[in-house]
CSV table of C-alpha atoms in Angstrom, one decimal:
chain,number,residue,atom,x,y,z
A,1,MET,CA,40.2,12.7,22.6
A,2,LYS,CA,38.1,15.7,23.6
A,3,ARG,CA,37.3,16.4,20.0
A,4,LEU,CA,36.3,12.8,19.4
A,5,ARG,CA,34.0,12.8,22.5
A,6,LEU,CA,32.5,16.2,21.3
A,7,ALA,CA,31.9,14.7,17.9
A,8,ALA,CA,30.2,11.7,19.4
A,9,VAL,CA,27.9,13.9,21.5
A,10,LEU,CA,27.0,16.1,18.6
A,11,ALA,CA,26.2,13.0,16.4
A,12,ALA,CA,24.0,11.6,19.2
A,13,ALA,CA,22.1,14.9,19.5
A,14,LEU,CA,21.6,15.0,15.7
A,15,LEU,CA,20.2,11.5,15.7
A,16,ALA,CA,17.7,12.3,18.4
A,17,PHE,CA,16.1,14.9,16.1
A,18,LEU,CA,16.0,12.7,13.0
A,19,PRO,CA,12.9,10.6,12.3
A,20,ALA,CA,12.9,7.1,13.7
A,21,THR,CA,12.8,5.8,10.2
A,22,ALA,CA,16.3,7.2,9.5
A,23,GLN,CA,17.8,5.5,12.5
A,24,ALA,CA,16.4,2.0,12.0
A,25,ALA,CA,19.1,-0.7,12.0
A,26,ASP,CA,16.9,-3.5,13.4
A,27,TYR,CA,13.3,-3.9,12.4
A,28,PRO,CA,10.6,-5.3,14.6
A,29,ASP,CA,9.1,-8.7,13.7
A,30,PRO,CA,5.5,-8.8,12.6
A,31,LEU,CA,2.7,-9.8,14.9
A,32,PRO,CA,2.7,-13.6,15.4
A,33,LEU,CA,-0.2,-15.0,13.4
A,34,THR,CA,-1.9,-18.4,13.0
A,35,GLY,CA,-4.2,-20.0,10.5
A,36,GLN,CA,-4.1,-19.1,6.8
A,37,GLU,CA,-1.2,-16.6,6.6
A,38,ILE,CA,-0.4,-16.9,2.9
A,39,ILE,CA,-1.1,-13.6,1.3
A,40,HIS,CA,0.2,-11.0,-1.2
A,41,ASP,CA,-0.5,-7.2,-1.4
A,42,PRO,CA,-2.9,-7.2,1.6
A,43,THR,CA,-5.6,-4.6,2.4
A,44,VAL,CA,-7.1,-5.0,5.8
A,45,ALA,CA,-10.2,-3.6,7.6
A,46,HIS,CA,-12.2,-4.1,10.7
A,47,LEU,CA,-15.7,-4.6,9.4
A,48,LYS,CA,-18.9,-3.4,11.0
A,49,ASN,CA,-19.8,-6.9,12.0
A,50,GLY,CA,-16.7,-7.1,14.2
A,51,ARG,CA,-14.6,-9.3,12.0
A,52,TYR,CA,-11.4,-8.4,10.4
A,53,VAL,CA,-11.0,-9.0,6.7
A,54,ALA,CA,-7.9,-9.1,4.5
A,55,TYR,CA,-8.2,-9.1,0.7
A,56,SER,CA,-5.2,-9.9,-1.5
A,57,THR,CA,-3.6,-10.7,-4.9
A,58,GLY,CA,-3.3,-14.3,-6.0
A,59,GLY,CA,-5.2,-15.4,-9.1
A,60,ILE,CA,-8.3,-14.2,-7.4
A,61,ILE,CA,-9.1,-11.5,-4.9
A,62,GLY,CA,-8.6,-13.9,-2.0
A,63,ALA,CA,-10.3,-13.2,1.4
A,64,ARG,CA,-9.1,-14.0,4.9
A,65,LEU,CA,-11.3,-13.4,8.0
A,66,SER,CA,-10.3,-13.1,11.6
A,67,LYS,CA,-12.0,-12.4,15.0
A,68,ASP,CA,-8.9,-11.1,16.7
A,69,MET,CA,-6.5,-10.0,13.9
A,70,LYS,CA,-4.2,-12.9,15.0
A,71,HIS,CA,-5.9,-16.1,13.7
A,72,TRP,CA,-6.9,-15.9,10.1
A,73,ASP,CA,-9.2,-18.3,8.1
A,74,ASP,CA,-9.4,-18.7,4.4
A,75,SER,CA,-12.8,-17.3,3.3
A,76,GLY,CA,-12.9,-17.8,-0.4
A,77,ASN,CA,-13.0,-15.0,-2.9
A,78,ALA,CA,-14.3,-11.5,-3.1
A,79,PHE,CA,-16.2,-12.4,-6.3
A,80,ALA,CA,-18.0,-15.6,-7.1
A,81,GLU,CA,-17.0,-15.2,-10.7
A,82,PRO,CA,-14.6,-12.8,-12.5
A,83,PRO,CA,-16.3,-9.9,-14.3
A,84,SER,CA,-16.0,-10.5,-18.0
A,85,TRP,CA,-14.1,-7.3,-18.7
A,86,TRP,CA,-11.1,-8.6,-16.8
A,87,TYR,CA,-10.2,-10.8,-19.7
A,88,GLU,CA,-9.4,-7.8,-21.8
A,89,TYR,CA,-6.2,-7.4,-19.7
A,90,ASN,CA,-5.1,-11.0,-19.1
A,91,SER,CA,-6.2,-14.4,-20.3
A,92,THR,CA,-7.0,-15.8,-16.9
A,93,GLY,CA,-8.9,-12.9,-15.4
A,94,ASP,CA,-6.3,-12.4,-12.7
A,95,PRO,CA,-6.8,-9.3,-10.4
A,96,TRP,CA,-4.1,-7.7,-8.4
A,97,ALA,CA,-3.5,-5.4,-5.4
A,98,PRO,CA,-6.9,-4.7,-3.9
A,99,ASP,CA,-7.6,-1.6,-1.8
A,100,LEU,CA,-10.5,-1.7,0.7
A,101,SER,CA,-12.2,1.5,2.1
A,102,PHE,CA,-15.5,2.5,3.7
A,103,ARG,CA,-17.5,5.7,2.8
A,104,ASP,CA,-21.1,6.7,2.2
A,105,GLY,CA,-22.5,3.7,4.0
A,106,LYS,CA,-20.7,1.0,2.0
A,107,TYR,CA,-17.4,-0.6,1.4
A,108,TRP,CA,-15.4,0.1,-1.8
A,109,LEU,CA,-13.0,-2.4,-3.2
A,110,TYR,CA,-10.5,-1.1,-5.8
A,111,TYR,CA,-8.2,-3.5,-7.7
A,112,ALA,CA,-6.1,-3.8,-10.8
A,113,VAL,CA,-6.1,-6.1,-13.8
A,114,SER,CA,-3.0,-6.4,-16.0
A,115,SER,CA,-0.4,-8.8,-17.3
A,116,TRP,CA,3.2,-9.0,-16.2
A,117,GLY,CA,5.5,-6.6,-17.9
A,118,THR,CA,2.9,-4.4,-19.7
A,119,ASN,CA,1.1,-1.2,-18.9
A,120,HIS,CA,-2.0,-2.2,-20.8
A,121,SER,CA,-3.8,-2.1,-17.5
A,122,ALA,CA,-7.0,-1.1,-15.7
A,123,ILE,CA,-8.2,-0.4,-12.2
A,124,GLY,CA,-11.7,-1.5,-11.3
A,125,VAL,CA,-14.1,-0.9,-8.4
A,126,ALA,CA,-16.8,-2.8,-6.6
A,127,THR,CA,-19.1,-2.1,-3.7
A,128,SER,CA,-20.6,-4.1,-0.8
A,129,LYS,CA,-22.8,-3.2,2.2
A,130,SER,CA,-21.0,-5.7,4.4
A,131,GLY,CA,-17.5,-5.9,2.9
A,132,LEU,CA,-17.7,-9.7,3.1
A,133,PRO,CA,-16.5,-12.1,0.4
A,134,GLY,CA,-19.1,-13.0,-2.1
A,135,THR,CA,-21.2,-9.9,-1.6
A,136,TRP,CA,-19.4,-7.5,-4.1
A,137,THR,CA,-21.1,-5.8,-7.0
A,138,ASP,CA,-18.6,-4.8,-9.7
A,139,HIS,CA,-18.9,-1.4,-11.4
A,140,GLY,CA,-16.3,-1.7,-14.1
A,141,LYS,CA,-13.3,0.4,-15.0
A,142,VAL,CA,-12.1,3.3,-12.9
A,143,PHE,CA,-9.0,4.3,-14.8
A,144,THR,CA,-6.9,2.7,-17.5
A,145,SER,CA,-3.5,2.9,-19.2
A,146,GLU,CA,-2.2,1.8,-22.5
A,147,THR,CA,1.3,1.1,-23.9
A,148,THR,CA,1.4,4.7,-25.2
A,149,ASP,CA,1.1,6.1,-21.7
A,150,THR,CA,4.0,6.9,-19.4
A,151,TRP,CA,2.2,5.4,-16.3
A,152,ASN,CA,0.8,2.0,-15.3
A,153,ALA,CA,-2.8,1.8,-14.0
A,154,ILE,CA,-2.3,-0.7,-11.2
A,155,ASP,CA,-1.9,-0.8,-7.4
A,156,PRO,CA,-4.7,1.6,-6.4
A,157,GLY,CA,-4.8,3.4,-3.1
A,158,VAL,CA,-7.8,5.7,-2.3
A,159,ILE,CA,-8.0,8.6,0.1
A,160,LYS,CA,-10.4,11.5,0.9
A,161,ALA,CA,-8.7,14.9,1.1
A,162,ASP,CA,-9.9,18.4,1.3
A,163,GLY,CA,-13.5,17.4,0.4
A,164,LYS,CA,-12.3,15.4,-2.7
A,165,LEU,CA,-11.6,11.8,-3.5
A,166,TRP,CA,-8.2,10.8,-4.8
A,167,MET,CA,-6.6,7.6,-6.0
A,168,ALA,CA,-2.8,7.0,-6.0
A,169,PHE,CA,-1.6,4.3,-8.3
A,170,GLY,CA,1.5,3.2,-10.3
A,171,SER,CA,4.2,0.6,-10.9
A,172,TYR,CA,7.5,1.2,-12.7
A,173,TRP,CA,6.7,3.3,-15.9
A,174,THR,CA,7.9,6.5,-14.3
A,175,GLY,CA,6.5,5.6,-10.9
A,176,ILE,CA,3.6,6.8,-8.8
A,177,ARG,CA,0.7,9.0,-10.0
A,178,MET,CA,-2.6,10.3,-8.6
A,179,VAL,CA,-6.0,11.1,-10.1
A,180,GLU,CA,-9.1,12.7,-8.7
A,181,LEU,CA,-12.2,10.5,-8.5
A,182,ASP,CA,-15.9,11.2,-8.7
A,183,PRO,CA,-17.2,10.3,-5.2
A,184,LYS,CA,-20.6,9.3,-6.5
A,185,THR,CA,-19.3,6.8,-9.1
A,186,GLY,CA,-15.9,6.1,-7.5
A,187,LYS,CA,-14.4,6.5,-11.0
A,188,SER,CA,-11.9,9.1,-12.3
A,189,VAL,CA,-13.3,12.5,-13.2
A,190,PRO,CA,-13.4,13.3,-16.9
A,191,GLY,CA,-10.0,14.5,-18.2
A,192,ALA,CA,-8.4,13.8,-14.8
A,193,THR,CA,-4.8,15.1,-14.3
A,194,ALA,CA,-2.3,12.4,-13.5
A,195,TRP,CA,-0.3,14.1,-10.8
A,196,HIS,CA,3.2,12.8,-10.5
A,197,LEU,CA,4.2,11.8,-6.9
A,198,ALA,CA,7.3,9.6,-6.9
A,199,THR,CA,9.8,8.0,-9.2
A,200,ARG,CA,13.3,6.6,-9.3
A,201,PRO,CA,16.2,8.4,-11.2
A,202,ASP,CA,17.1,5.1,-12.9
A,203,ALA,CA,15.2,2.8,-15.2
A,204,PRO,CA,13.2,0.7,-14.7
A,205,TYR,CA,11.9,3.1,-12.1
A,206,ALA,CA,11.3,0.3,-9.5
A,207,VAL,CA,8.7,1.9,-7.3
A,208,GLU,CA,5.0,0.8,-6.9
A,209,GLY,CA,2.2,0.1,-4.6
A,210,PRO,CA,1.4,3.6,-3.3
A,211,TYR,CA,-0.7,4.2,-0.2
A,212,VAL,CA,-1.4,7.7,1.1
A,213,VAL,CA,-2.6,8.5,4.7
A,214,LYS,CA,-3.2,11.7,6.6
A,215,HIS,CA,-1.7,12.2,10.0
A,216,GLY,CA,-1.7,15.6,11.7
A,217,ARG,CA,-1.0,18.3,9.1
A,218,TYR,CA,0.8,16.0,6.6
A,219,TYR,CA,-0.1,13.5,4.0
A,220,TYR,CA,2.3,10.5,3.9
A,221,LEU,CA,3.1,8.5,0.8
A,222,PHE,CA,4.1,4.9,1.5
A,223,ALA,CA,5.5,2.9,-1.5
A,224,SER,CA,7.3,-0.3,-2.2
A,225,TYR,CA,10.7,-0.1,-3.8
A,226,ASP,CA,12.8,-2.6,-5.7
A,227,ALA,CA,11.7,-6.2,-6.7
A,228,CYS,CA,8.9,-8.3,-5.4
A,229,CYS,CA,7.6,-11.7,-6.4
A,230,SER,CA,10.9,-13.7,-6.3
A,231,GLY,CA,10.6,-15.5,-3.0
A,232,VAL,CA,13.7,-15.2,-0.9
A,233,ASN,CA,15.4,-13.3,-3.7
A,234,SER,CA,12.9,-10.5,-3.4
A,235,THR,CA,14.4,-7.1,-2.5
A,236,TYR,CA,11.1,-5.2,-1.7
A,237,LYS,CA,11.3,-2.6,1.0
A,238,ILE,CA,8.9,0.2,2.1
A,239,ARG,CA,9.8,3.9,1.9
A,240,VAL,CA,7.9,7.0,2.9
A,241,GLY,CA,7.7,10.7,2.3
A,242,ARG,CA,5.3,13.5,3.3
A,243,SER,CA,3.6,16.6,2.0
A,244,THR,CA,1.2,19.3,3.1
A,245,SER,CA,-0.8,18.6,-0.1
A,246,VAL,CA,-2.3,15.3,-1.1
A,247,THR,CA,-0.9,15.8,-4.7
A,248,GLY,CA,2.6,16.6,-3.5
A,249,PRO,CA,5.4,17.4,-3.6
A,250,TYR,CA,6.4,14.6,-1.3
A,251,VAL,CA,9.8,14.7,0.4
A,252,ASP,CA,11.8,12.6,2.9
A,253,SER,CA,13.3,13.7,6.2
A,254,THR,CA,16.4,15.2,4.4
A,255,GLY,CA,14.1,17.3,2.1
A,256,THR,CA,14.9,15.1,-1.0
A,257,PRO,CA,11.8,15.0,-3.2
A,258,MET,CA,10.3,11.5,-3.9
A,259,LEU,CA,10.3,12.7,-7.6
A,260,GLU,CA,14.1,12.6,-7.4
A,261,GLY,CA,14.4,9.2,-5.7
A,262,GLY,CA,13.9,10.3,-2.1
A,263,GLY,CA,12.1,8.4,0.6
A,264,ASP,CA,12.9,7.4,4.1
A,265,LEU,CA,13.4,3.6,4.6
A,266,LEU,CA,10.5,2.5,6.8
A,267,LEU,CA,10.8,-1.3,6.7
A,268,ALA,CA,13.2,-3.7,5.0
A,269,GLY,CA,13.8,-7.4,5.0
A,270,HIS,CA,15.4,-8.9,8.2
A,271,GLY,CA,16.0,-12.4,9.3
A,272,ARG,CA,13.3,-14.8,8.0
A,273,TYR,CA,11.2,-11.8,6.9
A,274,VAL,CA,12.4,-11.2,3.3
A,275,GLY,CA,11.1,-8.6,0.8
A,276,THR,CA,8.7,-6.6,2.9
A,277,GLY,CA,6.2,-4.6,0.8
A,278,GLY,CA,2.9,-4.5,-0.9
A,279,GLN,CA,1.8,-2.4,2.0
A,280,SER,CA,-1.4,-0.6,3.2
A,281,VAL,CA,-2.3,1.2,6.3
A,282,PHE,CA,-5.5,0.8,8.4
A,283,ARG,CA,-6.9,2.3,11.6
A,284,ASP,CA,-8.4,0.2,14.4
A,285,HIS,CA,-9.5,1.4,17.8
A,286,GLY,CA,-7.6,4.6,17.4
A,287,LYS,CA,-4.3,2.9,16.4
A,288,ASP,CA,-2.6,2.8,13.0
A,289,TRP,CA,-1.5,-0.6,11.6
A,290,LEU,CA,0.8,-1.4,8.7
A,291,ALA,CA,-0.2,-4.4,6.6
A,292,TYR,CA,2.2,-5.9,4.1
A,293,HIS,CA,3.5,-9.2,2.8
A,294,TYR,CA,6.9,-10.8,3.3
A,295,TYR,CA,8.6,-13.9,2.0
A,296,ASP,CA,9.3,-16.4,4.7
A,297,ALA,CA,12.8,-17.7,4.4
A,298,ASP,CA,12.0,-20.4,6.9
A,299,ASP,CA,9.2,-21.7,4.7
A,300,ASN,CA,10.7,-21.8,1.2
A,301,GLY,CA,9.9,-18.1,0.5
A,302,THR,CA,6.1,-18.4,0.9
A,303,PRO,CA,4.5,-15.0,0.9
A,304,LYS,CA,2.8,-14.3,4.2
A,305,LEU,CA,0.8,-11.5,6.0
A,306,GLY,CA,2.8,-9.0,8.1
A,307,LEU,CA,1.1,-6.8,10.6
A,308,ASN,CA,2.8,-4.1,12.8
A,309,ARG,CA,1.7,-1.2,14.8
A,310,LEU,CA,2.5,2.1,13.2
A,311,GLY,CA,3.7,4.8,15.5
A,312,TRP,CA,4.6,8.5,14.9
A,313,VAL,CA,7.8,10.2,16.1
A,314,HIS,CA,8.5,13.8,15.3
A,315,ASP,CA,5.8,13.6,12.6
A,316,TRP,CA,7.3,10.6,10.9
A,317,PRO,CA,6.0,7.0,10.9
A,318,VAL,CA,7.9,4.3,12.7
A,319,VAL,CA,7.2,0.5,12.7
A,320,LYS,CA,6.6,-1.0,16.1
């Protein structure tokens, strides 16, 4: 009995030093929301005019606006009309997975255009002074991929690091990559190296939707693993690793590289909230927030907006 009690004490002590992500058995529910909650692959920001905006995938780059981050109204589309070059990548001009950021006095909206099941894909960029729907000027292609490439140019996530501008991207096709961008144009630098950040050891390499943030001395890579887009049958979940360099290598709390399938489980489906993923991170009033979509099992698997505070324990993120 003494040995059993000692083992229990040692196990409890070990858990106290592990990141909170490794201990999670029950996940917190998202912030209660009202209004237009339907969304996919959200990117959220608190605009200079005081409103919150969320852009998303869904046949268009749909927009939602809120005064308090709790009640959201449908606010049309980012673009009044799809740019003509989108039709090179699918027949309906369907953009995916936007990423919203602010620098140099204007908002930058990155997004992807592709078709399901192919890596004939492109990432584009637009700018706006206000960040509001209907005010965006498109600037064309940032980075592309073809069927001969070993990566897929979708799901952009942009970050400034060490005086340079970087874009993480990727979906299946050997996983997550990163390229350097020209800060003046917002497009990839000529001959940009496609740094490899994360993958799975098994085909079809089901990891996508990268988002990189800096906290303290580390860069953190958040990514969606497994399958989205199947309603209540979706298995999406969010994993995370960290690195002291924006280009990696990224490892989880056990030291397993994300290039070898590592990644701490940050958030998974629970209860009515199925297939949590398509995530991004934004900062508001000094606090970090995780935005993502989930499929509502109480509403026929409808994709909806999830928002949770993001805390930090022992230099690892934890969902609150």
